[in-house]
Amino acid sequence: MSNRLGTRTERAPVAVIERLVSLACLAPSVHNTQPWLWRHHDGTLELQADLRRRLPAEDPRGRNLTISCGAALHHLQFAARALGWETIVDRLPTGAPDAVLARIVVSRSVHHAVARGDIDLLRARCTDRRRFTAWPVPPDRLDQLCRRAGLWGARAEAVTTDAARFRLELLANRAISFLEVEGRRLLEQDRWIDRDGPDGIPLELLPDDPDPLQARSRFRPGVLEDTRLVIHGGERVIALGGDADDVGSWLRTGEAMSDLWLEATRAGMSVIPMTQPIEVESTRHEIAQTVLASRFEPHLLLRVGWQAIGRRDLPRTPRRPLDDVLQR
């Protein structure tokens, strides 16, 4: 294929597409549901929401599902760039079925060197739910991470004042108290913990004893040893969102989350998503009004901090086989 300037453009072959999809599927997702499907046809790669993996009790609107797919979309773009390929992305393509979130063309007109460090970064990123240290994340680091959201059409703001942090923690615990009495949500959540198969959250990735000095966890205790008690106050929270609370904005938030998370990992920081305050509509509105002063619609909260030096690496969460997620 040649463009009008006579430069030959090469479409990515199937082997490259398979590698890119494999790397894209390392993206974080709600409860590690991995709610995405990819279809490669006639030189175009299509990202679809796997609606069979939607959480009807916890995520009835599909916000977390779409954010997860947005993270996979960013991972694919990031991996393509690292391997020397370029991407053209059409988000929510006109006339496509609702489940189709994006169409991507992967091509190149110039060969670029492979950025192996970025590929390693995709493999190194993980959700580490152990306690953060008390060392605070500097404001300039938080600002750098928040600015990255704008590159993807999303909005981000660090919650740094004592009053805003206290208010946010109060709202987070209120949301968890509400969710703890929702039987359907609890049953649905338990179905994704310690599953047999290539998805869900293994017990060895959930701390064995909740930290009384931090906001309560939505998950039941696991078996991950986490005995190093530290003074509360090191982590910071970043609110991610957009001008609207709809599918297109959620997809952009997912891309921004992935970009922010990878850059935080590159800098040695740890990131933990916190969605439960957003899942309860009343607390989501209160966060928008009292914490963010109605500057944007919150879709997701991220706790960002430093893990203790010398902690052992965590095992990787399982991933669905390529043949389960990619149609050729």
JSON list of C-alpha atoms in Angstrom, two decimals, residues 92-97 103:
[
{"chain": "A", "resi": 92, "resn": "LEU", "atom": "CA", "xyz": [-17.06, 4.38, 18.66]},
{"chain": "A", "resi": 93, "resn": "PRO", "atom": "CA", "xyz": [-17.14, 4.12, 14.85]},
{"chain": "A", "resi": 94, "resn": "THR", "atom": "CA", "xyz": [-20.28, 5.41, 13.17]},
{"chain": "A", "resi": 95, "resn": "GLY", "atom": "CA", "xyz": [-22.77, 2.71, 12.25]},
{"chain": "A", "resi": 96, "resn": "ALA", "atom": "CA", "xyz": [-21.05, -0.02, 14.26]},
{"chain": "A", "resi": 97, "resn": "PRO", "atom": "CA", "xyz": [-22.91, -2.19, 16.80]},
{"chain": "A", "resi": 103, "resn": "ARG", "atom": "CA", "xyz": [-11.38, 0.15, 15.10]}
]
